Short mmCIF file of C-alpha atoms in Angstrom, two decimals:
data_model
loop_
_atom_site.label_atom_id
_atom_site.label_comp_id
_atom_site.label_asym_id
_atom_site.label_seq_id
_atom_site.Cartn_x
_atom_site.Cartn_y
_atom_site.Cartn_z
CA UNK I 1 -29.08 5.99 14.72
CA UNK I 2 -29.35 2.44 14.03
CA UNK I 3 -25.72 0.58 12.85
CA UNK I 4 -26.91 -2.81 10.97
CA UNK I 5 -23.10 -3.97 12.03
CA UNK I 6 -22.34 -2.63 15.50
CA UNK I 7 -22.61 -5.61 17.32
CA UNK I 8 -19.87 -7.18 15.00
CA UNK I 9 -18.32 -4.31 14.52
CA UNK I 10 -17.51 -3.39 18.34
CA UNK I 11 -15.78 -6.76 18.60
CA UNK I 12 -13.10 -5.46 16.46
CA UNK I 13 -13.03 -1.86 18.17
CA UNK I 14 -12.35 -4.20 21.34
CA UNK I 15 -10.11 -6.73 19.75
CA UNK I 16 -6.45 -7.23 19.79
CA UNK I 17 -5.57 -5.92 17.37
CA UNK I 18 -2.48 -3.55 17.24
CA UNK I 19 -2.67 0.36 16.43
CA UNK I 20 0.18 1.18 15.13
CA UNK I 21 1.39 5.08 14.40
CA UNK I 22 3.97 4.73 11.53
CA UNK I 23 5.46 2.86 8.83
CA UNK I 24 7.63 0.31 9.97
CA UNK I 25 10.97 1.84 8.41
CA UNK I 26 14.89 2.59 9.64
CA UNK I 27 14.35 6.48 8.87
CA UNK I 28 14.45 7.72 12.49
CA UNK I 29 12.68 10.83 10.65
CA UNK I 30 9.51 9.05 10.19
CA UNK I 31 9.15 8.87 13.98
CA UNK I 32 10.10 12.38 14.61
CA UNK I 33 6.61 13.23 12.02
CA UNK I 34 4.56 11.07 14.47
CA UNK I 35 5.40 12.77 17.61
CA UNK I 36 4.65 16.25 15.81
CA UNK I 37 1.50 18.22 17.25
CA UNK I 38 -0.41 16.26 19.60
CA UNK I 39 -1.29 19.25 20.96
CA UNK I 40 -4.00 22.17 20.65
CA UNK I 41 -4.25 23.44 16.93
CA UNK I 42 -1.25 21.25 15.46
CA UNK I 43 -3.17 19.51 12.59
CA UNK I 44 -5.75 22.33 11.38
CA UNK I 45 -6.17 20.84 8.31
CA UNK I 46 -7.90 17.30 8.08
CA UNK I 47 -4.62 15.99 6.08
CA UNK I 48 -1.93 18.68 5.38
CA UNK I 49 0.93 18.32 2.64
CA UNK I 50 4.21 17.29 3.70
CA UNK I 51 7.16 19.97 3.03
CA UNK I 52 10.35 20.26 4.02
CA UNK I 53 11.78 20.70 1.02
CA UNK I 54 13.10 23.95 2.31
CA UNK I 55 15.21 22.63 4.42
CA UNK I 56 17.32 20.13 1.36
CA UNK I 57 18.76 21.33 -1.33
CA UNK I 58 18.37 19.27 -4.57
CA UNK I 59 22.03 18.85 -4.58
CA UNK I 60 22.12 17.77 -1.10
CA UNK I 61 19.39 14.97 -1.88
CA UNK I 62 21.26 13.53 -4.50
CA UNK I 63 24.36 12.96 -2.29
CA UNK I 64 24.01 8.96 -1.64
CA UNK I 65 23.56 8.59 2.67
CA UNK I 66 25.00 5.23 2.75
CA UNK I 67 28.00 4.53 1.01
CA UNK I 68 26.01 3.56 -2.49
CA UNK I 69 28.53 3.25 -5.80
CA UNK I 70 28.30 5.67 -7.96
CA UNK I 71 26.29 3.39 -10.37
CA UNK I 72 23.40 2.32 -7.99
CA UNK I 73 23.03 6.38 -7.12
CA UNK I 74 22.82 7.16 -10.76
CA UNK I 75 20.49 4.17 -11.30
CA UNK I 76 18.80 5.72 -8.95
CA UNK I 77 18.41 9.37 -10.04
CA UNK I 78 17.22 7.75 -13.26
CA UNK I 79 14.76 5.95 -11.29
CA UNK I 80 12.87 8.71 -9.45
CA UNK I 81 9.70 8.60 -11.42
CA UNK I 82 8.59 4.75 -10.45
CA UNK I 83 6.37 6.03 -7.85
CA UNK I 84 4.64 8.33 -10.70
CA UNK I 85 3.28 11.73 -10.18
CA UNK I 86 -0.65 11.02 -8.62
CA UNK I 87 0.67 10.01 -5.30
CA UNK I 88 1.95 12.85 -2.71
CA UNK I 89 2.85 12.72 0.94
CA UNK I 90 0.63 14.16 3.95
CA UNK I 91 -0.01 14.40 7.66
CA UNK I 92 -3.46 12.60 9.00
CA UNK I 93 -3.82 13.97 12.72
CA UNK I 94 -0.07 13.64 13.39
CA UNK I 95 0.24 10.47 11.27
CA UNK I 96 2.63 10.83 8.20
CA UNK I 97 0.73 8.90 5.18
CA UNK I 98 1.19 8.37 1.20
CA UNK I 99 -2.05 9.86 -0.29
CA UNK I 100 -3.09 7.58 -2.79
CA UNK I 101 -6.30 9.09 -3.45
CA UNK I 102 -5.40 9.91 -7.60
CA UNK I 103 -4.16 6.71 -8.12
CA UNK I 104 -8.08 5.74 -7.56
CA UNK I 105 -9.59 8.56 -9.40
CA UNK I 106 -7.26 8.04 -12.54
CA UNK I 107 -7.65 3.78 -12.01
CA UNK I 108 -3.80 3.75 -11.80
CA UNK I 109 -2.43 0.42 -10.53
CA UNK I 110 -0.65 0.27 -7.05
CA UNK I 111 2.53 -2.21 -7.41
CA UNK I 112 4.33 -3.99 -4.67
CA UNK I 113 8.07 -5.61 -6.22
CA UNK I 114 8.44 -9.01 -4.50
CA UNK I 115 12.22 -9.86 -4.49
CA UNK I 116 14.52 -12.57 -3.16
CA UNK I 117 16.72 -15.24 -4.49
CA UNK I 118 15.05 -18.74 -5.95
CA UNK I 119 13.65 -20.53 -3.09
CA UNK I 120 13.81 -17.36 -0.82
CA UNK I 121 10.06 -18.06 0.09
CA UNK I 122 8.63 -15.02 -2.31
CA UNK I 123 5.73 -17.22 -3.94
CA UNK I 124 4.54 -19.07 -0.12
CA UNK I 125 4.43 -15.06 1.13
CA UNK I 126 2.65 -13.85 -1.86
CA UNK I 127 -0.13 -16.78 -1.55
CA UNK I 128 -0.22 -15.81 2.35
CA UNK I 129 -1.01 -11.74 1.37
CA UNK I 130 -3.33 -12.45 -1.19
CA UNK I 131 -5.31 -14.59 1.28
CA UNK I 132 -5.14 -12.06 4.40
CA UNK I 133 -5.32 -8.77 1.72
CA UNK I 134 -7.36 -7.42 -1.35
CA UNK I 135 -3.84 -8.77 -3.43
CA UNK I 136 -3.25 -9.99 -6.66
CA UNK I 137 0.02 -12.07 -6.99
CA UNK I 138 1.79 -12.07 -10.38
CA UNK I 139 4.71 -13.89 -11.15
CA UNK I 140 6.76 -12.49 -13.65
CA UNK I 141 8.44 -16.19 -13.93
CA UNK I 142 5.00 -17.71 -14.10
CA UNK I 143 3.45 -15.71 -16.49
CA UNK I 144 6.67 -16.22 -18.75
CA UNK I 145 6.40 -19.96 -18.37
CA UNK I 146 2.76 -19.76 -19.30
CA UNK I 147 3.89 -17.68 -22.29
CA UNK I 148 6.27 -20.43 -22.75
CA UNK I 149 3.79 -23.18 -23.15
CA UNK I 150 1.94 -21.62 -25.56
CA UNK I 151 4.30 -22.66 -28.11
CA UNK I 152 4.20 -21.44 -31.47
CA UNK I 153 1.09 -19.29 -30.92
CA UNK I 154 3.77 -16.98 -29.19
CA UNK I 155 6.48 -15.28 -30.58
CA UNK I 156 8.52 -15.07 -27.35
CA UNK I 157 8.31 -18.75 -26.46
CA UNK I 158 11.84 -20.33 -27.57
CA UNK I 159 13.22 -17.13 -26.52
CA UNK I 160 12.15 -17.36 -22.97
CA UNK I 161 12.94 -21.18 -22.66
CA UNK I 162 16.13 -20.24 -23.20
CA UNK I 163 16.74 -17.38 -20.95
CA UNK I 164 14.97 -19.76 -18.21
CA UNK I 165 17.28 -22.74 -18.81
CA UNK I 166 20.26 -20.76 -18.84
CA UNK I 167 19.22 -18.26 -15.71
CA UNK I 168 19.34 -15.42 -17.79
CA UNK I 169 17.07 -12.89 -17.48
CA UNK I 170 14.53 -12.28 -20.12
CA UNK I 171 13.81 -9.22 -22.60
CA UNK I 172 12.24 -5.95 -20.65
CA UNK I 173 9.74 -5.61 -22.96
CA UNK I 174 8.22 -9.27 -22.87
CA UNK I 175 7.88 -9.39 -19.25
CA UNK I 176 6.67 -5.66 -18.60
CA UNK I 177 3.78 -6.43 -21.55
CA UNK I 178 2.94 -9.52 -19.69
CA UNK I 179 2.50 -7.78 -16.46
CA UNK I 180 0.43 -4.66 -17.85
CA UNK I 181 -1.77 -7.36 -19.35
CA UNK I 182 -2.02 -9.16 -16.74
CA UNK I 183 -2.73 -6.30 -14.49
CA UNK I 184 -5.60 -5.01 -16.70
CA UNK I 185 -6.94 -8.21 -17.20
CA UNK I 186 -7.40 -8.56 -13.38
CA UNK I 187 -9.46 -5.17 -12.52
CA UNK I 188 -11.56 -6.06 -15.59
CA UNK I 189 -15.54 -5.58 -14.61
CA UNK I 190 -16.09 -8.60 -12.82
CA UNK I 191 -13.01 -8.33 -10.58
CA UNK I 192 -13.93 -8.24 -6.77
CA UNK I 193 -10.89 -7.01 -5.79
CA UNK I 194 -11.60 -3.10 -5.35
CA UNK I 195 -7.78 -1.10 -5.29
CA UNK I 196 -5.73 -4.33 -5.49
CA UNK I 197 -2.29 -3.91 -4.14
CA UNK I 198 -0.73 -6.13 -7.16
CA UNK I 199 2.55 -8.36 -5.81
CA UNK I 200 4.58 -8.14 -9.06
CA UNK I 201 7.12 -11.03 -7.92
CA UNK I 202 10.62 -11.28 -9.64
CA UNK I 203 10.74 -8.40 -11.10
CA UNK I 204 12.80 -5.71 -11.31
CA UNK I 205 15.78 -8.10 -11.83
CA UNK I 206 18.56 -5.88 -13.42
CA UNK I 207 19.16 -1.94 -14.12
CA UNK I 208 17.21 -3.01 -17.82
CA UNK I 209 14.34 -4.11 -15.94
CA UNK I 210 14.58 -1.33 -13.70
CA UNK I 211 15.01 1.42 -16.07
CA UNK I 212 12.27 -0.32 -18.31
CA UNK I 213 9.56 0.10 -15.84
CA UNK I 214 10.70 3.69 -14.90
CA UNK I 215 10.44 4.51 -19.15
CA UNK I 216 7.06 3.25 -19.69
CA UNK I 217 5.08 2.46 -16.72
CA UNK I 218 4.14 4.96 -14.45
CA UNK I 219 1.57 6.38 -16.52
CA UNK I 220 -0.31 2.74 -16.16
CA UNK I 221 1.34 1.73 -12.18
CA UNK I 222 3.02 3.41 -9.22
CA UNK I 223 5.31 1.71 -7.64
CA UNK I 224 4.06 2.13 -3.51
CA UNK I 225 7.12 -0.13 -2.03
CA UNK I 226 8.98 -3.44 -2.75
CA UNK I 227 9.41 -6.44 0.07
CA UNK I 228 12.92 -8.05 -0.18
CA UNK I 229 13.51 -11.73 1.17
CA UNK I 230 16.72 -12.17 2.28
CA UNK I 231 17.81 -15.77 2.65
CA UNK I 232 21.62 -17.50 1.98
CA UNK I 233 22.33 -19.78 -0.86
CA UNK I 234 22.83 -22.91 1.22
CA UNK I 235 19.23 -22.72 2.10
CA UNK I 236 17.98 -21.18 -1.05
CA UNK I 237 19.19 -24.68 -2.16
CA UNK I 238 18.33 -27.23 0.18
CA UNK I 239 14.44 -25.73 -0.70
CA UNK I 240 15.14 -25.69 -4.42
CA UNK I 241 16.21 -29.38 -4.17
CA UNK I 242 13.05 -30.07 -2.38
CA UNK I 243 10.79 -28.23 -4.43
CA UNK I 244 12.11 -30.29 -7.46
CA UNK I 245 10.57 -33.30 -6.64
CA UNK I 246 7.17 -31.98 -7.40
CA UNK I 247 7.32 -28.76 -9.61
CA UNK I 248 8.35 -30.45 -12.68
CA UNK I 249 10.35 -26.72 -13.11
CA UNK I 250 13.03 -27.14 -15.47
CA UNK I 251 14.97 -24.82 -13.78
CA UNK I 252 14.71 -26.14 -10.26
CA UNK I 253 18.23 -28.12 -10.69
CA UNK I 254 21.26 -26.85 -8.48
CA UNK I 255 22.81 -25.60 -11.33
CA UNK I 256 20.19 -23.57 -12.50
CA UNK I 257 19.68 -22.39 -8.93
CA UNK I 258 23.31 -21.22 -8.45
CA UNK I 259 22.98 -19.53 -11.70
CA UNK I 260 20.16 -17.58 -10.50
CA UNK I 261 21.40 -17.14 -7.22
CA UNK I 262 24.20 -15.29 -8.78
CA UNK I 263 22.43 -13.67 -11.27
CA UNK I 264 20.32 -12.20 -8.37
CA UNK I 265 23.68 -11.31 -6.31
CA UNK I 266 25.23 -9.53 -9.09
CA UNK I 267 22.40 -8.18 -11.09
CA UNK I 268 19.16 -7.57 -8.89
CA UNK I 269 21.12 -6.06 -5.25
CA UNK I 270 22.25 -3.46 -6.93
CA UNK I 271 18.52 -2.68 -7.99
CA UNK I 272 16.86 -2.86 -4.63
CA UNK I 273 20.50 -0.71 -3.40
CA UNK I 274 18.86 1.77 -6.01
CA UNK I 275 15.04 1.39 -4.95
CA UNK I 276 16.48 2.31 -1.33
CA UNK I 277 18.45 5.02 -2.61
CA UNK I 278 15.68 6.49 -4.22
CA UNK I 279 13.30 6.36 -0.98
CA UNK I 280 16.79 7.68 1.38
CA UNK I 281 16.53 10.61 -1.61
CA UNK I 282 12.75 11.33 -0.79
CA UNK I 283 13.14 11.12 2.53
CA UNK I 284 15.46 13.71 2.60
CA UNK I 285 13.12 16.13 0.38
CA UNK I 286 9.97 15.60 1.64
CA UNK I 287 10.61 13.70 5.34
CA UNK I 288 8.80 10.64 3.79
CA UNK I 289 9.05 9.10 0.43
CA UNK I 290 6.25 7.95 -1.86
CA UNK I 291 7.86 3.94 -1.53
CA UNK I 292 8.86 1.62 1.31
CA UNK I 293 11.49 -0.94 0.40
CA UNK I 294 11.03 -3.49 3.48
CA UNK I 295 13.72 -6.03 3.52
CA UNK I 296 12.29 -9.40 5.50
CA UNK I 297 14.71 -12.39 6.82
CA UNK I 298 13.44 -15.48 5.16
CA UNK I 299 14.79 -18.13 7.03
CA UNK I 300 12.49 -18.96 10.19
CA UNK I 301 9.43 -21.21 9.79
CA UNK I 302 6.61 -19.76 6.88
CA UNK I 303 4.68 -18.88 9.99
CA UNK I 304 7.21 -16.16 11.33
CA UNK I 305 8.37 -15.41 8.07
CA UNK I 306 4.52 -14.36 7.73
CA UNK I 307 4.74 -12.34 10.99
CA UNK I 308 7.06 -9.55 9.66
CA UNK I 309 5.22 -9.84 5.83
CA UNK I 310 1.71 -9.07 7.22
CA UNK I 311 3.34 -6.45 9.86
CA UNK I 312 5.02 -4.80 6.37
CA UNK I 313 1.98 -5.32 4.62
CA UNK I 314 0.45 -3.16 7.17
CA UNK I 315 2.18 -0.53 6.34
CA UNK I 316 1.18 0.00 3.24
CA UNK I 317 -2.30 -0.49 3.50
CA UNK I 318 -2.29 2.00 6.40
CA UNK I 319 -1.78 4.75 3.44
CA UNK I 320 -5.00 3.70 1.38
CA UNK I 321 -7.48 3.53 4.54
CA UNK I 322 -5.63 7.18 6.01
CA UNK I 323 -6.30 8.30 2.16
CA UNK I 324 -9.97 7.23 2.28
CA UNK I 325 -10.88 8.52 5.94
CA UNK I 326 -9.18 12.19 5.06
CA UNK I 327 -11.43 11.98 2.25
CA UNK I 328 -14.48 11.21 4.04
CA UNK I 329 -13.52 14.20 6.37
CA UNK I 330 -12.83 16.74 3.52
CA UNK I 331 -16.15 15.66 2.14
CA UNK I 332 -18.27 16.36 5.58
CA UNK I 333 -16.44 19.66 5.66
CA UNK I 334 -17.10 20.41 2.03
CA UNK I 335 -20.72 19.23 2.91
CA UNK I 336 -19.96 16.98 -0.55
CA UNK I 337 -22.97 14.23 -0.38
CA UNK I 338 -21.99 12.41 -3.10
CA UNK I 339 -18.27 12.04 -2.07
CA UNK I 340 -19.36 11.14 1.62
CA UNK I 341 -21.62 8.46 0.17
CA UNK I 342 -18.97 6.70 -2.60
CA UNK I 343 -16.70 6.35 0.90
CA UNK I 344 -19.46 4.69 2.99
CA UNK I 345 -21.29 1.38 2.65
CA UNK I 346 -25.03 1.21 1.81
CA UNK I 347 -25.51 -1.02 4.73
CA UNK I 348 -24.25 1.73 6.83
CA UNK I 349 -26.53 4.33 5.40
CA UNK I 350 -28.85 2.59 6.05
CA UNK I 351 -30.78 4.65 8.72
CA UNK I 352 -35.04 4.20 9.91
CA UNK I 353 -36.88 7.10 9.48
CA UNK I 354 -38.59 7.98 12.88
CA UNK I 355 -41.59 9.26 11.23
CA UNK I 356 -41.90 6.42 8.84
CA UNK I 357 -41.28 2.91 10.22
CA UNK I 358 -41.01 1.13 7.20
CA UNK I 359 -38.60 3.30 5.03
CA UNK I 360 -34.73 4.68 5.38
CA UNK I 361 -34.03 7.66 5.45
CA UNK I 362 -32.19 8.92 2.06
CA UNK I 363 -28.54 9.19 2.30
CA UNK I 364 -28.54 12.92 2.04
CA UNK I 365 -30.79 12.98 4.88
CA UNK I 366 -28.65 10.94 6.77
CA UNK I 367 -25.19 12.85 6.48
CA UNK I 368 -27.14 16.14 7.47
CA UNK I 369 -27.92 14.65 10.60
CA UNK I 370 -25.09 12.90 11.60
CA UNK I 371 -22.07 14.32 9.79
CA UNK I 372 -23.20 18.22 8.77
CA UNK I 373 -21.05 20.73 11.93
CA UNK I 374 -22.55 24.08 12.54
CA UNK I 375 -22.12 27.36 10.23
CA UNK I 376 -19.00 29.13 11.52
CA UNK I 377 -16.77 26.41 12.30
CA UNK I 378 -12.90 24.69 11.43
CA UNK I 379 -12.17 21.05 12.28
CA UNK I 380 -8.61 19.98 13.76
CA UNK I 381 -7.73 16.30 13.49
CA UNK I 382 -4.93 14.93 15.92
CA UNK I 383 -4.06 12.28 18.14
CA UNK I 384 -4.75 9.70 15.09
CA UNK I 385 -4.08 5.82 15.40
CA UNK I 386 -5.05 2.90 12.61
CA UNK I 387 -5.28 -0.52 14.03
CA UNK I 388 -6.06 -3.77 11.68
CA UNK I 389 -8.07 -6.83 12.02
CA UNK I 390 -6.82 -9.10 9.57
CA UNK I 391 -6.20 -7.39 6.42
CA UNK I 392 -9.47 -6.06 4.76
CA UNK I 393 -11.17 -4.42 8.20
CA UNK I 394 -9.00 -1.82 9.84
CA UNK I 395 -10.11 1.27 12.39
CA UNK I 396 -8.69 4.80 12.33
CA UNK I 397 -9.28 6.57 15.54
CA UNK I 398 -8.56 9.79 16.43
CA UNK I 399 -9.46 13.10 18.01
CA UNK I 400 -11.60 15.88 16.35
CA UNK I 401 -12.32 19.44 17.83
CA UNK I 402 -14.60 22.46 16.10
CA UNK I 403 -13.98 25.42 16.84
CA UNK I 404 -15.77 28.88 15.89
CA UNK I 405 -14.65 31.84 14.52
CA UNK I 406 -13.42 33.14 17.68
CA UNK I 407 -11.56 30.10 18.55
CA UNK I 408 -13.56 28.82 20.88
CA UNK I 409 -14.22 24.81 21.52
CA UNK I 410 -17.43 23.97 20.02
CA UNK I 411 -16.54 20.24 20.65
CA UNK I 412 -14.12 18.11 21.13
CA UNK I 413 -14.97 14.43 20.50
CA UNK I 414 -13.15 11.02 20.38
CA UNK I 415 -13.95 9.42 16.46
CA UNK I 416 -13.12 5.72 15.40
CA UNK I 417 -14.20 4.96 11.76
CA UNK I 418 -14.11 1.19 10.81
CA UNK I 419 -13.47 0.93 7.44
CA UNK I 420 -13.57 -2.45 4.95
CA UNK I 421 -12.20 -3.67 1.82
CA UNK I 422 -14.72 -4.68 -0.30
CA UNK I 423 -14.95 -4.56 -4.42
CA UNK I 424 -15.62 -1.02 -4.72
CA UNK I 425 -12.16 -0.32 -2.93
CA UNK I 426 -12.12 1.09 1.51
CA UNK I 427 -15.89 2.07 2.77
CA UNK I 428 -17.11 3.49 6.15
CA UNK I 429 -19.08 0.53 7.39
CA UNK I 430 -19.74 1.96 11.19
CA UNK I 431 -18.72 5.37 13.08
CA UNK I 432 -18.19 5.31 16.49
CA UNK I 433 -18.44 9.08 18.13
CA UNK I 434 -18.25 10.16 22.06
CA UNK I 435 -17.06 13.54 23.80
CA UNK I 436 -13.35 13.61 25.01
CA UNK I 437 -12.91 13.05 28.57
CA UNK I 438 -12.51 16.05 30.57
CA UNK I 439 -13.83 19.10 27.82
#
């Protein structure tokens, strides 16, 4: 079989880059899912559904786990629907992963809350992922301002110059109808970016942000995780002061900085306390929840500040490419042609025809041949790692046994799949397939 990419393509198998085999996260729980079933038979099904629901009450998920006031848990329990209802949590040959596989079929957007006080670094980080990943940065502040200028054409404008001025926060409903637009606008028909990841930055900022977004978008958004910059005031403003001198911000002035800084203390803490609630309640249900809230110190150099953002970043791209590759798998089992094709690249399928040296074969053809196991048989996935090379390439790889009806080995091979971002969302670009050592 001829791979128009391998050469390229085994560099990155070979590279350093780092498999990883969880979400970076506090939960200890998340690394007890990891170490399940590395054995014989312990993932029969390609990518099973997480449940341990059995084992937690409803009651006994409510119960806050650290310490939370009594407002931020009921903020939270209001709050339970941001991820929406298309994504669920599953198992990918031992790996725990959010399946975010309806999200694509229904063209639901996948949201990532930026947070921090002014200055904390949230726009430098956001222009760093949307260079290194398939992002989109928005900037609730910035597309307010932009509102702003447009003067009397908009009916908002004098009402958002003065929330800015005075470091209040502005109306729910003007920023979330910004943001939906904006969001739209973005995976319009020419957009290259296939399943953007969209950084929403500065926003949720209060409980009336919070419950806003809860109310009215998760039939349009699911909310897959939020990345909190923590930094203190006194260097919040020593970079506000600096970034004065060539923003031409009005609200980049110690005194509006302090304002915000406080605003942000009093009003937006107590919203990530809740987003973190909400995931500790998940967690508790179903041993993983749907969201990540990843809090990231802020004040080392942009460079290692960037270090722990791309290693969160990671994290949740791991749960798109795990979602793509178990439905690559269900579609060779299925013997689906047209699924297995919408997951791979044409450049991959492409394949000579031995009896015809100047055509392909057609794809069909070629996932008989390559992909198609014998009558009579049931995969089992385990042993599965993802590793990254930069942020649009990434390789699962993982171990993948047949077995008859009997139960007897049929084989038992070693599989890396090297998957790429591109504008139609994660493809198979090159398969890599050899027997496991000792069968």
């Amino acid at each position: 079989m001829r791979y128009p990419l391998a050469a390229s393509l085994l560099l990155i198998l070979r590279s350093k880059a780092t498999a990883f085999n969880s979400f970076s996260s506090p939960l200890a729980l998340r690394k007890a899912f990891i170490d399940m079933g590395r054995g014989k038979g312990s993932n029969k099904s390609i990518a099973s559904k997480r449940n341990l629901s059995a084992t937690v009450s409803a009651d006994e998920a409510s119960v806050p786990s650290s310490g939370k006031s009594k407002d931020v848990v009921n903020a939270a329990l209001s709050s339970r629907a941001i991820t929406g209802d298309t994504l669920s949590t599953e198992v990918f040959g031992g790996l725990p992963y959010v399946n975010t596989g309806e999200l694509t079929s229904k063209k639901q957007h996948r949201v990532l809350f930026i947070l921090g006080g002014p200055g904390a670094g949230k726009g430098t980080q956001s222009e760093k992922i949307v260079d290194t990943y398939k992002c989109i940065h928005l900037s609730v502040g910035e597309l307010l301002r932009e509102e702003r200028k447009r003067g009397d054409a908009s009916p908002h404008a004098e009402l958002i110059e003065k929330c800015l001025v005075a470091g209040q926060i502005v109306p729910v409903e003007i920023s979330l109808n910004l943001v939906r637009n904006a969001m739209d606008e973005a995976c319009g028909e020419s957009s290259s970016h296939g399943q953007p990841i969209f950084l929403v930055d500065g926003f949720p900022r209060n409980y009336d942000n919070l419950f806003g977004w809860t109310n009215n978008m998760p039939e349009y958004a699911s909310v897959i995780g939020s990345l909190i910059y923590d930094c203190p005031i006194d260097v919040l403003e020593e970079r506000i002061l600096s970034r004065a001198e060539t923003s031409g911000r009005s609200d980049d002035n110690l005194e509006s900085a302090r304002k915000r800084f406080t605003t942000f203390q009093d009003q937006t803490m107590p919203v990530v306390q809740a987003l973190e609630e909400v995931e500790s309640m998940e967690t508790k249900e179903d041993g993983l929840s749907k969201m990540h809230i990843q809090h990231i110190i802020g004040i080392g150099t942009i460079e290692e500040v960037w270090d722990a953002t791309k290693a969160a970043m990671d994290g949740y791209v791991k749960n798109d490419v795990l979602t793509a590759n178990s439905l690559l798998l269900q579609a060779i089992n299925e013997k689906n042609v047209d699924q297995y094709v919408s997951l791979c690249s044409a450049e991959m399928l492409q394949v000579e025809d031995e009896e015809d040296n100047d055509g392909n074969l057609p794809s069909g053809e070629v996932f008989k041949k390559y992909e198609i196991h014998e009558a009579g048989t049931e995969t089992y996935v385990y042993n599965a790692t993802v590793a990254f090379q930069g942020g649009t390439k990434a390789i699962v790889t993982y171990d993948r046994r047949t077995e008859d009806n009997g139960g007897n080995i049929v084989s038992e091979m070693k599989e890396s799949r090297v998957w790429s971002h591109g504008c139609n969302g994660w493809e198979c670009i090159h398969f890599i397939r050899k027997p496991v050592s000792g069968l």
